[in-house]
């Protein structure tokens, strides 16, 4: 069973092809195009590459195409991408303006190109469907809530991967099984023993932190939109909502300009004035740039704030996991995040930490009560797995 996972950006198409016939799934091919101006041609070229490489003979060799869709009104989980679902995504375009419109356009083009191949979406909000109501509700008027103003949570594919893989690494196959089955049985898979408490830190161009109890998320630092939580590369992160009418009145900004600046001029780039890549900011900070140093400090402060929130909510943690571009590759930033937490039983092993880059590994010292782990995430694999499960159920 071959499943293509397509990652659609406004000017990019990236893909991975998995053979999901038997466990473990095999990655057969990955590729992509940047600066796409002709999307139908990009899809054609993608299929051409798969055929030229001998991975498929014809389109119908694909059991499905899976997409890491973001958010839709009244729809979450893993679903067939019907016109009704695409309409529900359209209804929430304003929540994810950089993601939903290109996905909707791209999915419609795939549907036109290969009408007989099932197109399946795994929504980024899916992992938070079982989070406690008090944790997802903003204190807004009921009408706002009914319109969709609530904490949705994002990065669901990544945090679900961490939930499953961390449980395996921590010797809890029962919890791994529960995480694996979550979208099929809603967390009904039985677990034995003490609850497994994991804090998953997805730190990259876009960052979020999630608390996970027994394989099920209790919340996510991303809220109503992917603009919240930690500061991102060039997106703002958490902000008091009253700042928006304030800058509109005080600086004379239009709502469109406010939206643009929140998405493009904020975050690490906004504070540092240097770059939206944390490596450039680190270099500038090391060279004495005070704003760059401040950007890093704001990032650490926010990350520790969210780790702290989930430490309390989970009544401690068995493990804190680092993943994504920064979490997997930047030992010095992991060290800064874990500094001075010995009273919480969090002790980093500096030697192990230096060694673990872009691979799985334990970076806590043997005395640490809380295990510190690095786990490279694999969002596309989660999309492929859930797509297969949906096909199997049908
Ligand atoms: P992501 O969004 O997960 O691709 O992460 C991108 C972020 O990770 C950027 O801010 C990069 O600066 C940062 N990063 C740091 N080191 C690396 C690395 N070796 N490879 C890729 N990204 C890195």
mmCIF file of C-alpha atoms and ligand atoms in Angstrom:
data_model
loop_
_atom_site.group_PDB
_atom_site.id
_atom_site.type_symbol
_atom_site.label_atom_id
_atom_site.label_comp_id
_atom_site.label_asym_id
_atom_site.label_seq_id
_atom_site.Cartn_x
_atom_site.Cartn_y
_atom_site.Cartn_z
ATOM 1 C CA UNK A 1 0.000 0.000 0.000
ATOM 2 C CA UNK A 2 1.715 3.158 -1.238
ATOM 3 C CA UNK A 3 0.728 6.462 0.322
ATOM 4 C CA UNK A 4 1.959 9.807 -0.923
ATOM 5 C CA UNK A 5 2.130 12.567 1.685
ATOM 6 C CA UNK A 6 2.018 15.998 0.057
ATOM 7 C CA UNK A 7 3.129 19.106 1.916
ATOM 8 C CA UNK A 8 1.654 22.153 0.225
ATOM 9 C CA UNK A 9 2.969 25.675 0.643
ATOM 10 C CA UNK A 10 1.910 28.794 -1.222
ATOM 11 C CA UNK A 11 4.897 28.379 -3.587
ATOM 12 C CA UNK A 12 6.208 24.929 -2.724
ATOM 13 C CA UNK A 13 5.289 21.284 -3.050
ATOM 14 C CA UNK A 14 7.165 18.702 -1.013
ATOM 15 C CA UNK A 15 6.327 15.038 -0.780
ATOM 16 C CA UNK A 16 7.227 11.705 0.730
ATOM 17 C CA UNK A 17 6.107 8.351 -0.580
ATOM 18 C CA UNK A 18 5.684 5.555 1.973
ATOM 19 C CA UNK A 19 5.100 1.866 1.542
ATOM 20 C CA UNK A 20 2.616 1.144 4.336
ATOM 21 C CA UNK A 21 1.958 -2.495 3.408
ATOM 22 C CA UNK A 22 3.555 -3.770 6.591
ATOM 23 C CA UNK A 23 5.104 -2.336 9.738
ATOM 24 C CA UNK A 24 7.488 -0.624 9.903
ATOM 25 C CA UNK A 25 6.505 1.633 7.023
ATOM 26 C CA UNK A 26 9.228 2.259 4.446
ATOM 27 C CA UNK A 27 10.091 5.661 3.008
ATOM 28 C CA UNK A 28 10.379 5.020 -0.735
ATOM 29 C CA UNK A 29 11.024 8.507 -2.010
ATOM 30 C CA UNK A 30 11.095 12.125 -0.986
ATOM 31 C CA UNK A 31 11.361 15.253 -3.059
ATOM 32 C CA UNK A 32 10.008 18.696 -3.613
ATOM 33 C CA UNK A 33 9.912 21.899 -5.580
ATOM 34 C CA UNK A 34 10.375 25.451 -4.326
ATOM 35 C CA UNK A 35 9.265 28.646 -6.062
ATOM 36 C CA UNK A 36 6.389 26.897 -7.786
ATOM 37 C CA UNK A 37 4.437 29.159 -10.142
ATOM 38 C CA UNK A 38 2.484 26.460 -11.986
ATOM 39 C CA UNK A 39 0.962 24.097 -9.401
ATOM 40 C CA UNK A 40 -0.695 21.630 -11.838
ATOM 41 C CA UNK A 41 2.718 21.204 -13.483
ATOM 42 C CA UNK A 42 4.376 20.671 -10.087
ATOM 43 C CA UNK A 43 1.898 17.857 -9.328
ATOM 44 C CA UNK A 44 2.512 16.387 -12.770
ATOM 45 C CA UNK A 45 6.286 16.567 -12.216
ATOM 46 C CA UNK A 46 5.964 14.951 -8.782
ATOM 47 C CA UNK A 47 4.067 12.014 -10.285
ATOM 48 C CA UNK A 48 6.603 11.949 -13.121
ATOM 49 C CA UNK A 49 9.466 11.599 -10.613
ATOM 50 C CA UNK A 50 7.662 8.765 -8.810
ATOM 51 C CA UNK A 51 7.154 6.940 -12.111
ATOM 52 C CA UNK A 52 10.671 7.612 -13.421
ATOM 53 C CA UNK A 53 12.075 6.228 -10.158
ATOM 54 C CA UNK A 54 9.997 3.057 -10.601
ATOM 55 C CA UNK A 55 8.090 3.718 -7.349
ATOM 56 C CA UNK A 56 4.701 3.676 -9.105
ATOM 57 C CA UNK A 57 3.688 2.629 -12.603
ATOM 58 C CA UNK A 58 0.448 4.589 -12.725
ATOM 59 C CA UNK A 59 -1.493 7.017 -10.524
ATOM 60 C CA UNK A 60 -3.765 4.223 -9.332
ATOM 61 C CA UNK A 61 -0.774 2.564 -7.623
ATOM 62 C CA UNK A 62 -1.241 5.235 -4.970
ATOM 63 C CA UNK A 63 -3.653 3.988 -2.314
ATOM 64 C CA UNK A 64 -4.175 7.611 -1.221
ATOM 65 C CA UNK A 65 -2.605 11.029 -0.952
ATOM 66 C CA UNK A 66 -2.400 12.298 2.630
ATOM 67 C CA UNK A 67 -2.170 15.973 3.635
ATOM 68 C CA UNK A 68 -1.192 17.638 6.922
ATOM 69 C CA UNK A 69 -4.172 19.970 6.848
ATOM 70 C CA UNK A 70 -4.349 22.682 9.499
ATOM 71 C CA UNK A 71 -7.800 23.711 10.693
ATOM 72 C CA UNK A 72 -11.445 23.516 9.592
ATOM 73 C CA UNK A 73 -14.779 24.617 11.032
ATOM 74 C CA UNK A 74 -16.450 21.668 12.748
ATOM 75 C CA UNK A 75 -13.979 19.111 11.371
ATOM 76 C CA UNK A 76 -10.889 17.564 12.948
ATOM 77 C CA UNK A 77 -9.152 14.194 13.080
ATOM 78 C CA UNK A 78 -8.304 12.240 9.951
ATOM 79 C CA UNK A 79 -10.942 12.550 7.233
ATOM 80 C CA UNK A 80 -11.588 12.167 3.508
ATOM 81 C CA UNK A 81 -11.160 15.568 1.874
ATOM 82 C CA UNK A 82 -14.593 16.018 0.325
ATOM 83 C CA UNK A 83 -15.805 19.359 -1.053
ATOM 84 C CA UNK A 84 -17.720 19.729 2.226
ATOM 85 C CA UNK A 85 -14.499 19.446 4.241
ATOM 86 C CA UNK A 86 -12.710 21.859 1.906
ATOM 87 C CA UNK A 87 -15.596 24.282 2.490
ATOM 88 C CA UNK A 88 -15.103 23.875 6.254
ATOM 89 C CA UNK A 89 -11.405 24.703 5.783
ATOM 90 C CA UNK A 90 -12.353 27.761 3.734
ATOM 91 C CA UNK A 91 -14.622 28.925 6.541
ATOM 92 C CA UNK A 92 -11.513 29.073 8.783
ATOM 93 C CA UNK A 93 -9.107 30.601 6.226
ATOM 94 C CA UNK A 94 -8.699 33.625 8.469
ATOM 95 C CA UNK A 95 -7.279 31.467 11.296
ATOM 96 C CA UNK A 96 -4.476 30.100 9.123
ATOM 97 C CA UNK A 97 -4.176 32.445 6.135
ATOM 98 C CA UNK A 98 -0.717 31.165 5.202
ATOM 99 C CA UNK A 99 -1.794 27.510 5.240
ATOM 100 C CA UNK A 100 -5.465 26.911 4.493
ATOM 101 C CA UNK A 101 -5.816 28.709 1.117
ATOM 102 C CA UNK A 102 -2.797 27.015 -0.551
ATOM 103 C CA UNK A 103 -3.886 23.636 0.840
ATOM 104 C CA UNK A 104 -7.433 24.041 -0.482
ATOM 105 C CA UNK A 105 -6.166 25.051 -3.929
ATOM 106 C CA UNK A 106 -3.596 22.252 -3.989
ATOM 107 C CA UNK A 107 -6.044 19.574 -2.835
ATOM 108 C CA UNK A 108 -8.542 20.609 -5.518
ATOM 109 C CA UNK A 109 -5.785 20.322 -8.125
ATOM 110 C CA UNK A 110 -4.858 16.833 -6.863
ATOM 111 C CA UNK A 111 -8.566 15.885 -6.997
ATOM 112 C CA UNK A 112 -8.779 17.082 -10.595
ATOM 113 C CA UNK A 113 -5.569 15.326 -11.600
ATOM 114 C CA UNK A 114 -6.390 11.988 -9.918
ATOM 115 C CA UNK A 115 -10.153 11.750 -9.275
ATOM 116 C CA UNK A 116 -10.001 8.042 -8.400
ATOM 117 C CA UNK A 117 -7.298 8.325 -5.698
ATOM 118 C CA UNK A 118 -8.634 9.032 -2.160
ATOM 119 C CA UNK A 119 -7.387 12.322 -0.715
ATOM 120 C CA UNK A 120 -7.145 12.277 3.080
ATOM 121 C CA UNK A 121 -6.414 15.089 5.551
ATOM 122 C CA UNK A 122 -4.982 14.753 9.027
ATOM 123 C CA UNK A 123 -5.801 18.016 10.791
ATOM 124 C CA UNK A 124 -3.140 19.605 12.976
ATOM 125 C CA UNK A 125 -5.848 20.203 15.578
ATOM 126 C CA UNK A 126 -6.614 16.461 15.843
ATOM 127 C CA UNK A 127 -4.352 15.697 18.785
ATOM 128 C CA UNK A 128 -6.175 18.110 21.106
ATOM 129 C CA UNK A 129 -9.694 16.736 20.696
ATOM 130 C CA UNK A 130 -9.542 15.225 24.181
ATOM 131 C CA UNK A 131 -7.981 18.198 25.992
ATOM 132 C CA UNK A 132 -10.014 19.348 29.026
ATOM 133 C CA UNK A 133 -12.687 21.916 28.172
ATOM 134 C CA UNK A 134 -11.432 24.386 30.770
ATOM 135 C CA UNK A 135 -8.056 24.361 29.036
ATOM 136 C CA UNK A 136 -9.369 25.155 25.566
ATOM 137 C CA UNK A 137 -11.952 27.788 26.454
ATOM 138 C CA UNK A 138 -11.053 31.485 26.332
ATOM 139 C CA UNK A 139 -13.122 33.725 28.567
ATOM 140 C CA UNK A 140 -14.896 35.297 25.584
ATOM 141 C CA UNK A 141 -18.631 35.840 25.044
ATOM 142 C CA UNK A 142 -20.494 32.679 24.065
ATOM 143 C CA UNK A 143 -21.102 33.988 20.529
ATOM 144 C CA UNK A 144 -17.336 34.309 19.955
ATOM 145 C CA UNK A 145 -16.814 30.775 21.199
ATOM 146 C CA UNK A 146 -19.550 29.483 18.906
ATOM 147 C CA UNK A 147 -17.920 31.300 15.970
ATOM 148 C CA UNK A 148 -14.732 29.324 16.654
ATOM 149 C CA UNK A 149 -12.723 31.480 19.078
ATOM 150 C CA UNK A 150 -11.153 28.863 21.357
ATOM 151 C CA UNK A 151 -7.802 27.191 21.784
ATOM 152 C CA UNK A 152 -7.464 24.718 18.916
ATOM 153 C CA UNK A 153 -3.804 23.717 19.295
ATOM 154 C CA UNK A 154 -1.578 22.867 16.324
ATOM 155 C CA UNK A 155 1.509 20.783 15.458
ATOM 156 C CA UNK A 156 -0.708 17.783 16.258
ATOM 157 C CA UNK A 157 1.091 15.380 13.908
ATOM 158 C CA UNK A 158 4.461 16.168 15.455
ATOM 159 C CA UNK A 159 3.323 15.942 19.079
ATOM 160 C CA UNK A 160 1.417 12.726 18.353
ATOM 161 C CA UNK A 161 4.606 11.229 16.936
ATOM 162 C CA UNK A 162 6.449 12.252 20.114
ATOM 163 C CA UNK A 163 3.661 10.827 22.324
ATOM 164 C CA UNK A 164 4.008 7.429 20.692
ATOM 165 C CA UNK A 165 7.776 7.303 20.286
ATOM 166 C CA UNK A 166 8.575 8.662 23.761
ATOM 167 C CA UNK A 167 6.340 6.004 25.337
ATOM 168 C CA UNK A 168 8.239 3.314 23.424
ATOM 169 C CA UNK A 169 11.594 4.728 24.541
ATOM 170 C CA UNK A 170 10.390 5.042 28.151
ATOM 171 C CA UNK A 171 9.400 1.359 28.254
ATOM 172 C CA UNK A 172 5.632 1.928 28.171
ATOM 173 C CA UNK A 173 4.314 -0.083 25.203
ATOM 174 C CA UNK A 174 0.789 0.227 26.647
ATOM 175 C CA UNK A 175 0.908 4.027 26.419
ATOM 176 C CA UNK A 176 2.496 3.853 22.954
ATOM 177 C CA UNK A 177 -0.401 1.635 21.893
ATOM 178 C CA UNK A 178 -2.925 4.091 23.324
ATOM 179 C CA UNK A 179 -1.264 6.989 21.449
ATOM 180 C CA UNK A 180 -1.184 4.890 18.279
ATOM 181 C CA UNK A 181 -4.911 4.114 18.489
ATOM 182 C CA UNK A 182 -6.000 7.547 19.650
ATOM 183 C CA UNK A 183 -7.761 8.689 16.474
ATOM 184 C CA UNK A 184 -9.519 5.347 16.136
ATOM 185 C CA UNK A 185 -10.771 4.737 19.694
ATOM 186 C CA UNK A 186 -10.484 8.198 21.302
ATOM 187 C CA UNK A 187 -8.074 7.047 24.016
ATOM 188 C CA UNK A 188 -10.011 3.951 25.090
ATOM 189 C CA UNK A 189 -6.939 1.661 24.844
ATOM 190 C CA UNK A 190 -6.210 0.461 28.383
ATOM 191 C CA UNK A 191 -2.981 1.416 30.145
ATOM 192 C CA UNK A 192 -1.587 0.004 33.367
ATOM 193 C CA UNK A 193 0.407 1.598 36.147
ATOM 194 C CA UNK A 194 1.319 5.186 36.915
ATOM 195 C CA UNK A 195 0.341 7.790 34.340
ATOM 196 C CA UNK A 196 3.139 8.552 31.884
ATOM 197 C CA UNK A 197 3.728 12.331 31.832
ATOM 198 C CA UNK A 198 5.597 13.783 28.852
ATOM 199 C CA UNK A 199 6.233 17.384 27.863
ATOM 200 C CA UNK A 200 6.898 17.638 24.147
ATOM 201 C CA UNK A 201 8.838 20.705 22.965
ATOM 202 C CA UNK A 202 8.571 21.238 19.207
ATOM 203 C CA UNK A 203 11.085 24.046 18.727
ATOM 204 C CA UNK A 204 11.654 25.170 15.153
ATOM 205 C CA UNK A 205 10.682 27.941 12.756
ATOM 206 C CA UNK A 206 7.299 27.522 14.378
ATOM 207 C CA UNK A 207 7.353 26.342 17.995
ATOM 208 C CA UNK A 208 4.925 24.779 20.414
ATOM 209 C CA UNK A 209 4.909 22.876 23.690
ATOM 210 C CA UNK A 210 2.399 20.216 24.642
ATOM 211 C CA UNK A 211 1.671 18.291 27.822
ATOM 212 C CA UNK A 212 0.837 14.633 27.237
ATOM 213 C CA UNK A 213 -0.677 12.325 29.847
ATOM 214 C CA UNK A 214 -0.763 8.638 28.940
ATOM 215 C CA UNK A 215 -0.455 9.410 25.236
ATOM 216 C CA UNK A 216 -3.231 12.025 25.176
ATOM 217 C CA UNK A 217 -2.584 15.793 24.948
ATOM 218 C CA UNK A 218 -3.789 17.972 27.814
ATOM 219 C CA UNK A 219 -3.193 21.155 25.812
ATOM 220 C CA UNK A 220 -0.850 23.024 23.493
ATOM 221 C CA UNK A 221 0.857 26.400 23.682
ATOM 222 C CA UNK A 222 -0.609 27.252 20.278
ATOM 223 C CA UNK A 223 -4.144 28.485 20.813
ATOM 224 C CA UNK A 224 -6.753 29.924 18.455
ATOM 225 C CA UNK A 225 -4.245 30.315 15.627
ATOM 226 C CA UNK A 226 -0.690 29.270 14.819
ATOM 227 C CA UNK A 227 0.294 32.848 15.845
ATOM 228 C CA UNK A 228 0.248 32.192 19.573
ATOM 229 C CA UNK A 229 2.370 30.550 22.271
ATOM 230 C CA UNK A 230 6.156 30.848 21.965
ATOM 231 C CA UNK A 231 7.657 33.503 19.687
ATOM 232 C CA UNK A 232 8.159 31.919 16.261
ATOM 233 C CA UNK A 233 10.712 32.752 13.552
ATOM 234 C CA UNK A 234 8.836 35.871 12.358
ATOM 235 C CA UNK A 235 5.412 35.388 14.004
ATOM 236 C CA UNK A 236 4.522 37.018 17.222
ATOM 237 C CA UNK A 237 3.496 34.303 19.688
ATOM 238 C CA UNK A 238 1.412 35.170 22.752
ATOM 239 C CA UNK A 239 0.163 38.752 22.824
ATOM 240 C CA UNK A 240 -2.457 40.543 24.866
ATOM 241 C CA UNK A 241 -5.417 40.972 22.505
ATOM 242 C CA UNK A 242 -5.781 44.622 23.496
ATOM 243 C CA UNK A 243 -2.436 45.426 21.879
ATOM 244 C CA UNK A 244 -4.156 45.252 18.495
ATOM 245 C CA UNK A 245 -6.728 48.046 18.890
ATOM 246 C CA UNK A 246 -4.000 49.985 20.731
ATOM 247 C CA UNK A 247 -1.492 49.935 17.831
ATOM 248 C CA UNK A 248 -4.247 50.538 15.306
ATOM 249 C CA UNK A 249 -5.218 53.734 17.109
ATOM 250 C CA UNK A 250 -1.769 54.838 18.295
ATOM 251 C CA UNK A 251 0.366 53.965 15.249
ATOM 252 C CA UNK A 252 -2.455 54.365 12.742
ATOM 253 C CA UNK A 253 -2.073 50.819 11.382
ATOM 254 C CA UNK A 254 -4.815 49.186 9.343
ATOM 255 C CA UNK A 255 -6.061 45.735 10.335
ATOM 256 C CA UNK A 256 -4.357 44.233 7.243
ATOM 257 C CA UNK A 257 -1.070 45.863 8.178
ATOM 258 C CA UNK A 258 -1.380 44.658 11.776
ATOM 259 C CA UNK A 259 -1.999 41.137 10.485
ATOM 260 C CA UNK A 260 1.004 41.344 8.153
ATOM 261 C CA UNK A 261 3.324 42.592 10.874
ATOM 262 C CA UNK A 262 2.126 39.950 13.357
ATOM 263 C CA UNK A 263 2.900 37.243 10.778
ATOM 264 C CA UNK A 264 6.014 38.630 9.098
ATOM 265 C CA UNK A 265 7.672 41.200 11.339
ATOM 266 C CA UNK A 266 7.249 39.666 14.763
ATOM 267 C CA UNK A 267 8.834 36.767 16.619
ATOM 268 C CA UNK A 268 12.599 36.275 16.798
ATOM 269 C CA UNK A 269 13.042 38.418 13.698
ATOM 270 C CA UNK A 270 10.954 41.227 15.136
ATOM 271 C CA UNK A 271 12.937 41.463 18.352
ATOM 272 C CA UNK A 272 16.406 40.804 16.958
ATOM 273 C CA UNK A 273 16.060 42.759 13.733
ATOM 274 C CA UNK A 274 18.596 40.248 12.410
ATOM 275 C CA UNK A 275 16.931 37.251 10.809
ATOM 276 C CA UNK A 276 14.205 34.704 11.265
ATOM 277 C CA UNK A 277 16.788 31.915 11.488
ATOM 278 C CA UNK A 278 17.908 31.258 15.047
ATOM 279 C CA UNK A 279 21.414 30.344 13.886
ATOM 280 C CA UNK A 280 21.948 33.897 12.555
ATOM 281 C CA UNK A 281 20.519 35.319 15.769
ATOM 282 C CA UNK A 282 22.906 33.198 17.860
ATOM 283 C CA UNK A 283 25.853 34.402 15.772
ATOM 284 C CA UNK A 284 24.763 38.025 16.187
ATOM 285 C CA UNK A 285 24.237 37.549 19.945
ATOM 286 C CA UNK A 286 27.693 35.992 20.292
ATOM 287 C CA UNK A 287 29.079 39.042 18.481
ATOM 288 C CA UNK A 288 27.549 41.374 21.060
ATOM 289 C CA UNK A 289 24.217 42.301 19.429
ATOM 290 C CA UNK A 290 22.005 43.066 22.432
ATOM 291 C CA UNK A 291 18.726 42.787 20.531
ATOM 292 C CA UNK A 292 19.714 39.342 19.229
ATOM 293 C CA UNK A 293 20.565 38.261 22.782
ATOM 294 C CA UNK A 294 17.211 39.601 23.952
ATOM 295 C CA UNK A 295 15.369 37.634 21.227
ATOM 296 C CA UNK A 296 16.985 34.424 22.494
ATOM 297 C CA UNK A 297 16.148 35.312 26.106
ATOM 298 C CA UNK A 298 12.502 35.995 25.229
ATOM 299 C CA UNK A 299 12.363 32.623 23.464
ATOM 300 C CA UNK A 300 13.831 30.819 26.514
ATOM 301 C CA UNK A 301 11.531 32.696 28.873
ATOM 302 C CA UNK A 302 8.444 31.737 26.907
ATOM 303 C CA UNK A 303 9.517 28.106 26.439
ATOM 304 C CA UNK A 304 10.185 27.755 30.174
ATOM 305 C CA UNK A 305 6.853 29.395 30.959
ATOM 306 C CA UNK A 306 5.026 26.732 28.916
ATOM 307 C CA UNK A 307 7.148 23.848 30.196
ATOM 308 C CA UNK A 308 6.307 25.077 33.685
ATOM 309 C CA UNK A 309 2.599 25.190 32.905
ATOM 310 C CA UNK A 310 2.575 21.560 31.838
ATOM 311 C CA UNK A 311 4.827 20.460 34.722
ATOM 312 C CA UNK A 312 2.083 21.702 37.037
ATOM 313 C CA UNK A 313 -0.783 20.343 35.001
ATOM 314 C CA UNK A 314 0.801 16.890 34.740
ATOM 315 C CA UNK A 315 1.951 16.884 38.383
ATOM 316 C CA UNK A 316 5.569 16.625 37.246
ATOM 317 C CA UNK A 317 7.013 14.889 34.234
ATOM 318 C CA UNK A 318 8.643 11.595 33.417
ATOM 319 C CA UNK A 319 10.265 13.121 30.352
ATOM 320 C CA UNK A 320 10.790 16.365 28.506
ATOM 321 C CA UNK A 321 11.338 15.794 24.782
ATOM 322 C CA UNK A 322 13.046 18.167 22.353
ATOM 323 C CA UNK A 323 12.204 17.982 18.667
ATOM 324 C CA UNK A 324 12.138 19.956 15.349
ATOM 325 C CA UNK A 325 14.910 22.140 13.855
ATOM 326 C CA UNK A 326 16.019 23.836 17.062
ATOM 327 C CA UNK A 327 15.121 21.025 19.484
ATOM 328 C CA UNK A 328 16.993 18.413 17.458
ATOM 329 C CA UNK A 329 20.034 20.418 16.406
ATOM 330 C CA UNK A 330 20.926 23.073 18.969
ATOM 331 C CA UNK A 331 22.451 21.589 22.162
ATOM 332 C CA UNK A 332 23.399 25.024 23.517
ATOM 333 C CA UNK A 333 19.766 26.178 23.335
ATOM 334 C CA UNK A 334 18.545 22.970 25.017
ATOM 335 C CA UNK A 335 21.132 23.600 27.750
ATOM 336 C CA UNK A 336 19.883 27.165 28.246
ATOM 337 C CA UNK A 337 16.298 25.905 28.568
ATOM 338 C CA UNK A 338 17.245 23.323 31.199
ATOM 339 C CA UNK A 339 19.463 25.608 33.286
ATOM 340 C CA UNK A 340 18.849 25.893 37.026
ATOM 341 C CA UNK A 341 16.042 23.337 37.271
ATOM 342 C CA UNK A 342 17.762 20.899 39.652
ATOM 343 C CA UNK A 343 15.123 21.472 42.343
ATOM 344 C CA UNK A 344 12.554 20.138 39.864
ATOM 345 C CA UNK A 345 14.672 17.041 39.271
ATOM 346 C CA UNK A 346 15.761 18.217 35.797
ATOM 347 C CA UNK A 347 19.486 17.682 35.235
ATOM 348 C CA UNK A 348 21.114 17.849 31.827
ATOM 349 C CA UNK A 349 24.196 15.784 30.981
ATOM 350 C CA UNK A 350 26.338 18.336 29.114
ATOM 351 C CA UNK A 351 28.457 15.714 27.358
ATOM 352 C CA UNK A 352 25.503 13.652 26.122
ATOM 353 C CA UNK A 353 23.709 16.864 25.137
ATOM 354 C CA UNK A 354 26.612 17.990 22.927
ATOM 355 C CA UNK A 355 26.704 14.632 21.171
ATOM 356 C CA UNK A 356 23.004 14.280 20.332
ATOM 357 C CA UNK A 357 22.297 16.159 17.100
ATOM 358 C CA UNK A 358 19.563 15.178 14.659
ATOM 359 C CA UNK A 359 19.325 11.694 16.207
ATOM 360 C CA UNK A 360 17.400 10.080 19.035
ATOM 361 C CA UNK A 361 19.150 10.202 22.379
ATOM 362 C CA UNK A 362 18.988 10.699 26.137
ATOM 363 C CA UNK A 363 20.574 13.982 27.240
ATOM 364 C CA UNK A 364 19.759 13.933 30.973
ATOM 365 C CA UNK A 365 22.217 12.814 33.622
ATOM 366 C CA UNK A 366 21.562 9.449 35.318
ATOM 367 C CA UNK A 367 20.451 11.266 38.537
ATOM 368 C CA UNK A 368 17.840 13.352 36.744
ATOM 369 C CA UNK A 369 14.317 12.461 37.921
ATOM 370 C CA UNK A 370 12.962 13.785 34.630
ATOM 371 C CA UNK A 371 14.432 12.141 31.530
ATOM 372 C CA UNK A 372 15.494 14.599 28.853
ATOM 373 C CA UNK A 373 15.159 13.141 25.367
ATOM 374 C CA UNK A 374 15.814 14.246 21.809
ATOM 375 C CA UNK A 375 13.490 12.614 19.283
ATOM 376 C CA UNK A 376 13.547 13.733 15.635
ATOM 377 C CA UNK A 377 9.939 14.225 14.680
ATOM 378 C CA UNK A 378 8.313 12.594 11.649
ATOM 379 C CA UNK A 379 5.071 14.360 10.840
ATOM 380 C CA UNK A 380 4.737 12.869 7.362
ATOM 381 C CA UNK A 381 4.927 9.357 8.783
ATOM 382 C CA UNK A 382 2.068 10.167 11.162
ATOM 383 C CA UNK A 383 -0.011 11.425 8.209
ATOM 384 C CA UNK A 384 0.766 8.236 6.252
ATOM 385 C CA UNK A 385 -0.111 6.002 9.226
ATOM 386 C CA UNK A 386 -3.409 7.740 9.932
ATOM 387 C CA UNK A 387 -4.286 7.758 6.231
ATOM 388 C CA UNK A 388 -3.717 4.006 6.130
ATOM 389 C CA UNK A 389 -5.836 3.492 9.246
ATOM 390 C CA UNK A 390 -8.681 5.445 7.701
ATOM 391 C CA UNK A 391 -8.447 3.398 4.491
ATOM 392 C CA UNK A 392 -8.343 0.154 6.513
ATOM 393 C CA UNK A 393 -11.461 1.168 8.451
ATOM 394 C CA UNK A 394 -13.373 1.874 5.271
HETATM 395 P P1 LIG B 1 12.017 23.700 11.501
HETATM 396 O O1 LIG B 1 10.896 24.679 11.395
HETATM 397 O O2 LIG B 1 11.705 22.559 12.401
HETATM 398 O O3 LIG B 1 12.568 23.280 10.174
HETATM 399 O O4 LIG B 1 13.213 24.486 12.235
HETATM 400 C C1 LIG B 1 13.865 25.593 11.666
HETATM 401 C C2 LIG B 1 14.670 26.288 12.742
HETATM 402 O O5 LIG B 1 15.624 25.378 13.280
HETATM 403 C C3 LIG B 1 15.465 27.493 12.238
HETATM 404 O O6 LIG B 1 15.346 28.559 13.161
HETATM 405 C C4 LIG B 1 16.882 27.007 12.247
HETATM 406 O O7 LIG B 1 17.762 28.021 12.601
HETATM 407 C C5 LIG B 1 16.883 25.995 13.351
HETATM 408 N N1 LIG B 1 18.025 25.105 13.208
HETATM 409 C C6 LIG B 1 19.093 25.152 13.984
HETATM 410 N N2 LIG B 1 20.003 24.262 13.614
HETATM 411 C C7 LIG B 1 19.536 23.639 12.548
HETATM 412 C C8 LIG B 1 20.041 22.608 11.699
HETATM 413 N N3 LIG B 1 21.226 22.059 11.891
HETATM 414 N N4 LIG B 1 19.261 22.213 10.705
HETATM 415 C C9 LIG B 1 18.057 22.764 10.507
HETATM 416 N N5 LIG B 1 17.534 23.734 11.281
HETATM 417 C C10 LIG B 1 18.258 24.172 12.291
#
